[in-house]
Coordinates of C-alpha atoms in Angstrom, one line a residue:
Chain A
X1 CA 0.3 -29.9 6.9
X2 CA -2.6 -28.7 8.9
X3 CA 0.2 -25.7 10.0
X4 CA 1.1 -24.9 6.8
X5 CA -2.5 -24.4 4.7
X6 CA -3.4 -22.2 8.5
X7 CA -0.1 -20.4 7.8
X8 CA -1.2 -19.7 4.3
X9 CA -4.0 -18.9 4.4
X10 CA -2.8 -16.3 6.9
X11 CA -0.9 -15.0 4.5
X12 CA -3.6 -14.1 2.1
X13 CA -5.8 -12.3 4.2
X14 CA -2.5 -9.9 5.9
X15 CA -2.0 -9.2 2.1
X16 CA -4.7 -8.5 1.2
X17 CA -5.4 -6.0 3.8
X18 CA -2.4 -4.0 4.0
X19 CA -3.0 -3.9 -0.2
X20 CA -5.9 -2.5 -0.8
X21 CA -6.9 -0.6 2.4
X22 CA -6.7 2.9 1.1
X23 CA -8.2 2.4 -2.6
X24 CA -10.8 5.2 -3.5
X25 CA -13.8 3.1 -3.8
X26 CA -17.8 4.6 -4.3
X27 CA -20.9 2.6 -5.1
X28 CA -19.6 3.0 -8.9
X29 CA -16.4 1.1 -8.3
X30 CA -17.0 -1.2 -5.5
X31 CA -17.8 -4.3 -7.7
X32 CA -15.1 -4.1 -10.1
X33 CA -12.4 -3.6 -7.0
X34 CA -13.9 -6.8 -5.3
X35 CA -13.3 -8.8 -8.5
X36 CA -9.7 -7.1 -8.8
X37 CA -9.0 -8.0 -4.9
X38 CA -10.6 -11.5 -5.8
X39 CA -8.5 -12.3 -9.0
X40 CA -4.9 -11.0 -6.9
X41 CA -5.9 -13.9 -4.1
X42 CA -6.7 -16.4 -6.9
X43 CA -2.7 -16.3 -8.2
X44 CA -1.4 -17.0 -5.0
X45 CA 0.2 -20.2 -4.2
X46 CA -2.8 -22.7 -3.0
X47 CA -5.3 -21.3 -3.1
X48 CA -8.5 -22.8 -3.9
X49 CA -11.4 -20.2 -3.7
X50 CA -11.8 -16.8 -2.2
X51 CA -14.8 -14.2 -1.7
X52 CA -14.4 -11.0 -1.4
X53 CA -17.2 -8.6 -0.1
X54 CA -17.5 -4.5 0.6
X55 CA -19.7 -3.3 2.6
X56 CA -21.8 -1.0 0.6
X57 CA -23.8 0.7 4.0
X58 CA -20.5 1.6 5.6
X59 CA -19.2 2.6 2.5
X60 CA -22.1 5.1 2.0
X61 CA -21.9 6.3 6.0
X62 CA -18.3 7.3 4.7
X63 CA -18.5 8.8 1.6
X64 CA -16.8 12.1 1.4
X65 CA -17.7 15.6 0.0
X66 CA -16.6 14.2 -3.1
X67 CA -18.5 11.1 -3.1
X68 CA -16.3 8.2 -2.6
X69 CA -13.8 7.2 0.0
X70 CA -10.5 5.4 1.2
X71 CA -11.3 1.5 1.4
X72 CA -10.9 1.2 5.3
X73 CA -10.8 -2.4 7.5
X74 CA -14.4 -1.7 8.7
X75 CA -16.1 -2.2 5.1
X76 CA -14.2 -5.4 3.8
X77 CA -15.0 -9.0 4.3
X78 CA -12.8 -11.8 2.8
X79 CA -13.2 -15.6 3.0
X80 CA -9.9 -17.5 1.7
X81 CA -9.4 -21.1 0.9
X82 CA -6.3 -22.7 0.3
X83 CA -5.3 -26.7 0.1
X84 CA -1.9 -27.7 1.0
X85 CA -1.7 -31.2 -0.6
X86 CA -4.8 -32.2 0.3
X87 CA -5.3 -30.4 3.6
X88 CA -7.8 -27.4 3.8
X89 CA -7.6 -24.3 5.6
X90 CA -10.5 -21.6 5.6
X91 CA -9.7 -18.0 7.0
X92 CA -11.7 -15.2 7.4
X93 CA -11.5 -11.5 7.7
X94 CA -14.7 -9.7 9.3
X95 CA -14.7 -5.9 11.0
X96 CA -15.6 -6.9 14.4
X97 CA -17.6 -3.3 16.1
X98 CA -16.6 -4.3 19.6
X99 CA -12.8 -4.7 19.4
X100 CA -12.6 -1.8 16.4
X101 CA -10.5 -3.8 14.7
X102 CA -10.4 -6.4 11.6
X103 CA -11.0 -10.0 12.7
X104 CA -9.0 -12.4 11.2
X105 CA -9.9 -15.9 12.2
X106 CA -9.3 -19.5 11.0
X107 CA -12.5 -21.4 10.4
X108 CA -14.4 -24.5 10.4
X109 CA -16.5 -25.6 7.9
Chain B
X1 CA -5.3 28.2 -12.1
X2 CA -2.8 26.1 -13.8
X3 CA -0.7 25.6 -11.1
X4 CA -3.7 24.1 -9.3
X5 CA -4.8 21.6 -12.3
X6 CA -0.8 20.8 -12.2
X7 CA -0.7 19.8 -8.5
X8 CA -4.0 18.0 -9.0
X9 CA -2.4 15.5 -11.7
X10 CA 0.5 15.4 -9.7
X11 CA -1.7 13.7 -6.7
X12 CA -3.4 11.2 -9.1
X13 CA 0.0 10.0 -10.1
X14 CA 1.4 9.8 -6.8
X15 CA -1.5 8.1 -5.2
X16 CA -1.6 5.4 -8.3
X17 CA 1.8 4.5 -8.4
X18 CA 2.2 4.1 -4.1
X19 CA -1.3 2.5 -3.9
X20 CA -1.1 -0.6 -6.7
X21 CA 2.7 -1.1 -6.7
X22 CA 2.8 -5.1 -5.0
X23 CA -0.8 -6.1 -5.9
X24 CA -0.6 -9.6 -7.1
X25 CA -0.3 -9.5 -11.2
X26 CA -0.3 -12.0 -14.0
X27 CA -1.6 -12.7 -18.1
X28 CA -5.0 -13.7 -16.2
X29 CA -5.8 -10.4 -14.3
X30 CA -3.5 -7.7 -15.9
X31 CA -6.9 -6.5 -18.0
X32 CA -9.1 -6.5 -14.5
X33 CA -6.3 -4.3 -11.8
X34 CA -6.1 -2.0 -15.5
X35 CA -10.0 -1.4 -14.8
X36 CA -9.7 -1.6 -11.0
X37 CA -7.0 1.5 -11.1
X38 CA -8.9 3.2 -13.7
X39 CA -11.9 3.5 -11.7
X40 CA -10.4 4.5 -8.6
X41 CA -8.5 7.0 -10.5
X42 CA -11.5 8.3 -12.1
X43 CA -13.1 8.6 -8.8
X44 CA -11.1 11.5 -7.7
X45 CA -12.0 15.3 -8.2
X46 CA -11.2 16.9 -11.3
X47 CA -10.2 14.2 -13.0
X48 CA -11.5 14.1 -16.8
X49 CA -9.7 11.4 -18.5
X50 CA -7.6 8.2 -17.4
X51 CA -5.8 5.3 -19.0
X52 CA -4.1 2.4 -17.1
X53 CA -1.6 0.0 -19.0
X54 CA 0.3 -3.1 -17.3
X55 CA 3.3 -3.9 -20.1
X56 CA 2.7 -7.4 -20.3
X57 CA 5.7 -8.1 -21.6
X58 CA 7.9 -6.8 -18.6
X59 CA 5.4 -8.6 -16.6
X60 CA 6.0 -11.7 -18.5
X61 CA 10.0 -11.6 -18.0
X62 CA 9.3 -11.3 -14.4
X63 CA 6.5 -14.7 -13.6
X64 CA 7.4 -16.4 -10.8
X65 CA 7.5 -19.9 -10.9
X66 CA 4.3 -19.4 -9.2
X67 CA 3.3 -17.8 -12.4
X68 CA 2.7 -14.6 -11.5
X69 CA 4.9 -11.5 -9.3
X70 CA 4.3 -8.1 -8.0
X71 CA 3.3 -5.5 -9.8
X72 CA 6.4 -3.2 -10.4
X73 CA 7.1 0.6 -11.4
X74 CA 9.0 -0.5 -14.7
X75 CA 5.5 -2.0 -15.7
X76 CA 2.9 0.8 -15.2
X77 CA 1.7 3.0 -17.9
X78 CA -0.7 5.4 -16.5
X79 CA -1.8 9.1 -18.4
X80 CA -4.3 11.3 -16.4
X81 CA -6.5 14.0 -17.3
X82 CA -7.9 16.8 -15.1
X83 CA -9.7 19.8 -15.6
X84 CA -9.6 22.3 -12.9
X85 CA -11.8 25.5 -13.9
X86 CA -12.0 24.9 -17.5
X87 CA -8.0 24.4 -17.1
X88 CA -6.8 21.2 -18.5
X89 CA -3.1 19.7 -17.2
X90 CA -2.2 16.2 -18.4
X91 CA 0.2 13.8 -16.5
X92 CA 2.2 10.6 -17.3
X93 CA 4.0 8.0 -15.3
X94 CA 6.1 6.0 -17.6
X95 CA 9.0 3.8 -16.6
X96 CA 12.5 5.0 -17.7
X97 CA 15.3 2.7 -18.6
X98 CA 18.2 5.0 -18.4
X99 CA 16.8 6.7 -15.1
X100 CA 15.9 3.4 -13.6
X101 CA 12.4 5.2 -12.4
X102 CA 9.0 5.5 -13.1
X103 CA 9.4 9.3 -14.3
X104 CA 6.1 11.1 -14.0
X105 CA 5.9 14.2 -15.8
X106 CA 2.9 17.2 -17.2
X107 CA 3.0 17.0 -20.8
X108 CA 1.4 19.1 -23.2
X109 CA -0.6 18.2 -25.8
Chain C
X1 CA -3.2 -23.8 19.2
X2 CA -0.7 -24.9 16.3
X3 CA -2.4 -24.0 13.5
X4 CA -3.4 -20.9 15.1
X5 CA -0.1 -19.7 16.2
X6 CA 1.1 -20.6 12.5
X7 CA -2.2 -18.5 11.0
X8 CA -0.9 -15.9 13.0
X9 CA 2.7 -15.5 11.7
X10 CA 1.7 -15.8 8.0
X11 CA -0.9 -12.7 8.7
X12 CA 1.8 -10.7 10.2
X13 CA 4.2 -11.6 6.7
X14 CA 1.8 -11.2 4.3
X15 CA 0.9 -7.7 5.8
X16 CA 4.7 -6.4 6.3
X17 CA 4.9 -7.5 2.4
X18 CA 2.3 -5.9 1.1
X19 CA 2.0 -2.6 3.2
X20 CA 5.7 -1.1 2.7
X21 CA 6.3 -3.0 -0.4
X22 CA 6.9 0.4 -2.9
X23 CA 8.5 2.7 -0.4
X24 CA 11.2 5.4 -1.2
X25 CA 14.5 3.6 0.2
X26 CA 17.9 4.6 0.0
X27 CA 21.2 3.6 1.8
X28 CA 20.2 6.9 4.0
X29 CA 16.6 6.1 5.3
X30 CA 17.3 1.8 5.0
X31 CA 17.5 1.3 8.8
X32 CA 15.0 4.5 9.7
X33 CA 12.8 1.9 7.7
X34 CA 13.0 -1.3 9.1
X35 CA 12.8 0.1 12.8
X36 CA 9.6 1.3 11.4
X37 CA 8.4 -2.1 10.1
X38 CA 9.7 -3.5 12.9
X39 CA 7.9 -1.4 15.0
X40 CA 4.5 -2.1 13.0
X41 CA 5.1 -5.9 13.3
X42 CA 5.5 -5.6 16.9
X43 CA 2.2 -3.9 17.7
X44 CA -0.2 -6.8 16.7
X45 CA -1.5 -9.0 18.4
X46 CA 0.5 -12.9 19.8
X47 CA 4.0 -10.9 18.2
X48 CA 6.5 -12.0 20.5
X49 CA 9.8 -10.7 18.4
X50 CA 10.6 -9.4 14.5
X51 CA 13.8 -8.7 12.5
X52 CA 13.4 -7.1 9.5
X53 CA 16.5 -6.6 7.0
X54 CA 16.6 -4.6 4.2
X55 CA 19.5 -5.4 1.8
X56 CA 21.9 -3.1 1.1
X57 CA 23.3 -4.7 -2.4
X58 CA 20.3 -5.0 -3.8
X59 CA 19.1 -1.7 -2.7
X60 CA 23.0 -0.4 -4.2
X61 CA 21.8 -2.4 -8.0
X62 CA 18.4 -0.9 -8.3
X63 CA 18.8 3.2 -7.4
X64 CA 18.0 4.8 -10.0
X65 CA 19.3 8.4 -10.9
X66 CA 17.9 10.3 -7.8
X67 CA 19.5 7.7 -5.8
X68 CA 16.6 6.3 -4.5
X69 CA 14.3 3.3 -5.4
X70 CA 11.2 1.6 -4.4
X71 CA 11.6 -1.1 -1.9
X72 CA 11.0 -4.2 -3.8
X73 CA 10.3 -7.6 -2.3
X74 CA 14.1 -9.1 -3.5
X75 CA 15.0 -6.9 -0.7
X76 CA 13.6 -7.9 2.5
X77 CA 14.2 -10.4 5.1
X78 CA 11.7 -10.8 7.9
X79 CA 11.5 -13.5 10.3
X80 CA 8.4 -13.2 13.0
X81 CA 8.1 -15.1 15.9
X82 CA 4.3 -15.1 17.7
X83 CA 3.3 -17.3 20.6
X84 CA -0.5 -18.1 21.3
X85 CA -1.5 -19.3 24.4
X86 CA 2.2 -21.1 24.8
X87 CA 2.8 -22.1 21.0
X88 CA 5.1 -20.7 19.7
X89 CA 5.6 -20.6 16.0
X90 CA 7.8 -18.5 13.6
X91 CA 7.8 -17.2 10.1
X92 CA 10.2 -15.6 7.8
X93 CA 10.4 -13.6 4.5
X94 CA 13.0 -14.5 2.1
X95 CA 13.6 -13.7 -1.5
X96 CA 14.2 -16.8 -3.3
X97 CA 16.0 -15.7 -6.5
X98 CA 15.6 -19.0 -8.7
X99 CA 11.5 -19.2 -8.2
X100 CA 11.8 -15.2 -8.4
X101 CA 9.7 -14.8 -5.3
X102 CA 9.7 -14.0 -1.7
X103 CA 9.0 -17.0 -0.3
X104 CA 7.6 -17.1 3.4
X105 CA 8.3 -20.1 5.4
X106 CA 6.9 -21.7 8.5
X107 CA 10.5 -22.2 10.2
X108 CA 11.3 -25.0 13.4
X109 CA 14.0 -23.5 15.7
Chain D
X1 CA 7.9 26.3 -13.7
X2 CA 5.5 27.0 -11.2
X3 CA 3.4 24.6 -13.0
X4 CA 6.2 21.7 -12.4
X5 CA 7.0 22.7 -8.6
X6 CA 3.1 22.3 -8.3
X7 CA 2.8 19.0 -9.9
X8 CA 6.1 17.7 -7.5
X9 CA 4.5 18.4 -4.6
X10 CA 1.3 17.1 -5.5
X11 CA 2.8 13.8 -6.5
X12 CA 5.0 13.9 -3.2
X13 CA 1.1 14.2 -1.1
X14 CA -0.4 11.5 -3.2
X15 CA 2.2 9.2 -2.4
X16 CA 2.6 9.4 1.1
X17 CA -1.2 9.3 1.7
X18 CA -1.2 5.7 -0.3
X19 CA 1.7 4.3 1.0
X20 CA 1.5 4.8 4.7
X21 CA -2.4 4.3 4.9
X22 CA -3.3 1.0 6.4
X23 CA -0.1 0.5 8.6
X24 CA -0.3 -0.7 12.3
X25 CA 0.3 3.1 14.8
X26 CA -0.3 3.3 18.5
X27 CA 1.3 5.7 20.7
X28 CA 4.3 3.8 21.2
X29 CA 5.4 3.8 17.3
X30 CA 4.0 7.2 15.8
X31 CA 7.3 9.0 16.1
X32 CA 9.3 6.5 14.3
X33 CA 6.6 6.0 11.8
X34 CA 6.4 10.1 11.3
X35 CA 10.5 9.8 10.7
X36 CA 10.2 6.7 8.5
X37 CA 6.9 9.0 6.6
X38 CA 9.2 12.2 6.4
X39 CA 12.7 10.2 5.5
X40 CA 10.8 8.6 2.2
X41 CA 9.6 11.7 1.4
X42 CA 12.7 13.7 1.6
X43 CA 14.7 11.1 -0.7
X44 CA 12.2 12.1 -3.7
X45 CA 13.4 14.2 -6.3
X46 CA 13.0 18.6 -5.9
X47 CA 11.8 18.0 -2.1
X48 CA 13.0 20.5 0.4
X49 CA 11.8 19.6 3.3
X50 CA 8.7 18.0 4.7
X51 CA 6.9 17.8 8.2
X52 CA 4.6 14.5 9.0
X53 CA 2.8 14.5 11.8
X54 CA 0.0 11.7 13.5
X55 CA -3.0 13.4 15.0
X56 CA -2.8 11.4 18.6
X57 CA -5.9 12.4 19.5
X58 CA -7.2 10.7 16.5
X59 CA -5.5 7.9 16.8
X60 CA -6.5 7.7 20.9
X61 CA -9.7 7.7 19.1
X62 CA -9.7 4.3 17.1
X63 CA -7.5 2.1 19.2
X64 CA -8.5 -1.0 19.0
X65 CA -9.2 -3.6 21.6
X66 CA -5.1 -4.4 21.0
X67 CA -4.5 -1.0 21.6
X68 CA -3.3 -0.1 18.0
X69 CA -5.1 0.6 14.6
X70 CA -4.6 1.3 11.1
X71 CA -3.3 4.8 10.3
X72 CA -6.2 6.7 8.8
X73 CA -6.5 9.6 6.5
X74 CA -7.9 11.7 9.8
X75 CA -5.1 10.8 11.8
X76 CA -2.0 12.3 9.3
X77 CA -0.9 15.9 8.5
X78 CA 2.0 16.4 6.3
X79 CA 3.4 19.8 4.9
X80 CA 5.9 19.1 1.8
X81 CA 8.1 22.0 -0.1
X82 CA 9.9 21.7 -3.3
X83 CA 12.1 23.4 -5.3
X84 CA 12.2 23.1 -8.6
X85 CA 15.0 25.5 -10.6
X86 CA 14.5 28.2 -8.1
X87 CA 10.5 27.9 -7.9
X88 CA 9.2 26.7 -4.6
X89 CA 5.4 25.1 -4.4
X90 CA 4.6 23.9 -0.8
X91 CA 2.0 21.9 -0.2
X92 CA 0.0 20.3 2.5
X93 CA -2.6 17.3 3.4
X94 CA -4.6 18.1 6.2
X95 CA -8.2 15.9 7.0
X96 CA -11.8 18.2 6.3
X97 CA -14.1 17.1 9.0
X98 CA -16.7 18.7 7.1
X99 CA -15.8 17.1 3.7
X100 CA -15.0 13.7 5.3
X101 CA -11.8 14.2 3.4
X102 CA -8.2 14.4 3.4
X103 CA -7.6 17.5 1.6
X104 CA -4.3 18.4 -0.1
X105 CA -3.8 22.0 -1.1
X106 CA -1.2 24.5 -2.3
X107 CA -0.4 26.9 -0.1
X108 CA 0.8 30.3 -0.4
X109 CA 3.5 31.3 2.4

């Protein structure tokens, strides 16, 4: 059981990336698309809570000419719950600076 | 001038459709991903007007037993507005039956 | 080292899902296509092999006039195998038409 | 008609831009993902012919500590021409350093 809620919860946050990296976002948006990416992790099978975050300084390093930007890994942060009959797993996804590249790890509470 | 208002619409149709096709979609969050794509449509240069509609009704033939699927072309309604230099060009994306695609085309008023 | 392999795997599904889900596919481009998921599955990190199918029937029902559709998730197999620090676990993608989903399962050899 | 060719190709750039962003590159699998790019963008409808190329130098760049990253909107250049009833529009996404922005224009041969 412990495999299966880590291999779920796996699943949310590789969806959730490869989704939405690329949305326009700006200061103006970025709250509404949190609560979109939020509500499309809540339908999926076990999931019991989920937080989505973007990262409004990075956003604002990259806004464009035009004033807003592609969502890129570097700005989001996710925390995903599931419970697979009883058994919790916690993932989370964080841009990690050294490795360039979006962490995701399982957690502990 | 035209032309350019034309191939503008043309890019905020493309980029919808190949951005939001496979979010997670049910009854529950239909209304929020029609304000999520909304916004980052609005977000985009020239653009003057936009509507977003999920057809809840394909969307309800196609639940999972999970009680929600993928968001699909045959399900997006989407009419944009730009306004390049004072010249206006209006797009549609609108699923077609016969065709078995999401036609896009510029309509006039 | 379990859990984490099997965190691992459903990352790497839930990704190929969600990133090429809406792609122009044809009978023409099918297998250009899934050596290019292939290939993306294959760069990440603990990936020690990946098959990806896309199926040719059900890409033949849904082409629509231009002969071309969107890949849709009743048409991919996937089946991922990583390996972290000696465990091994794999994961595949499978449509399942009676929930009207593509399931993805933690699989034992 | 000149209006129509414009809107094709513009619809053709949006697409490709939202599609591809976000997928897993690295020197070893930008060819094939170029080919896979250029073979979706060939099936759509009026398109007569299209070049995709990934900046490498770019993408050299961002590797990450797994030596592979997300494809960026820096990183792609793509040139599309269509025909539509005897009118060709070609146009092309290129990234504006100065704009922070991956400009799509028409272009005049």
């Amino acid at each position: 059981m412990k495999e299966i809620a880590a291999f779920e919860v796996g699943i949310k946050l590789g969806a959730l990336f490869h989704q939405f990296v690329g949305m326009p976002v700006s200061l103006k948006n970025a709250e509404i698309l949190e609560k979109a990416m939020k509500s499309c992790i809540m339908l999926q099978p076990y999931v019991a809570g989920a937080e989505v975050r973007i990262d409004r300084k990075r956003l604002s390093e990259k806004l464009s000419e035009f004033n807003y930007c592609s969502l890129e890994g570097d700005m989001i942060y996710a925390r995903v719950e599931v419970e697979v009959e009883g058994i919790k797993a916690i993932g989370v996804l964080r841009w990690d600076d050294e490795k360039k590249y979006p962490m995701m790890s399982l957690v502990t509470e």
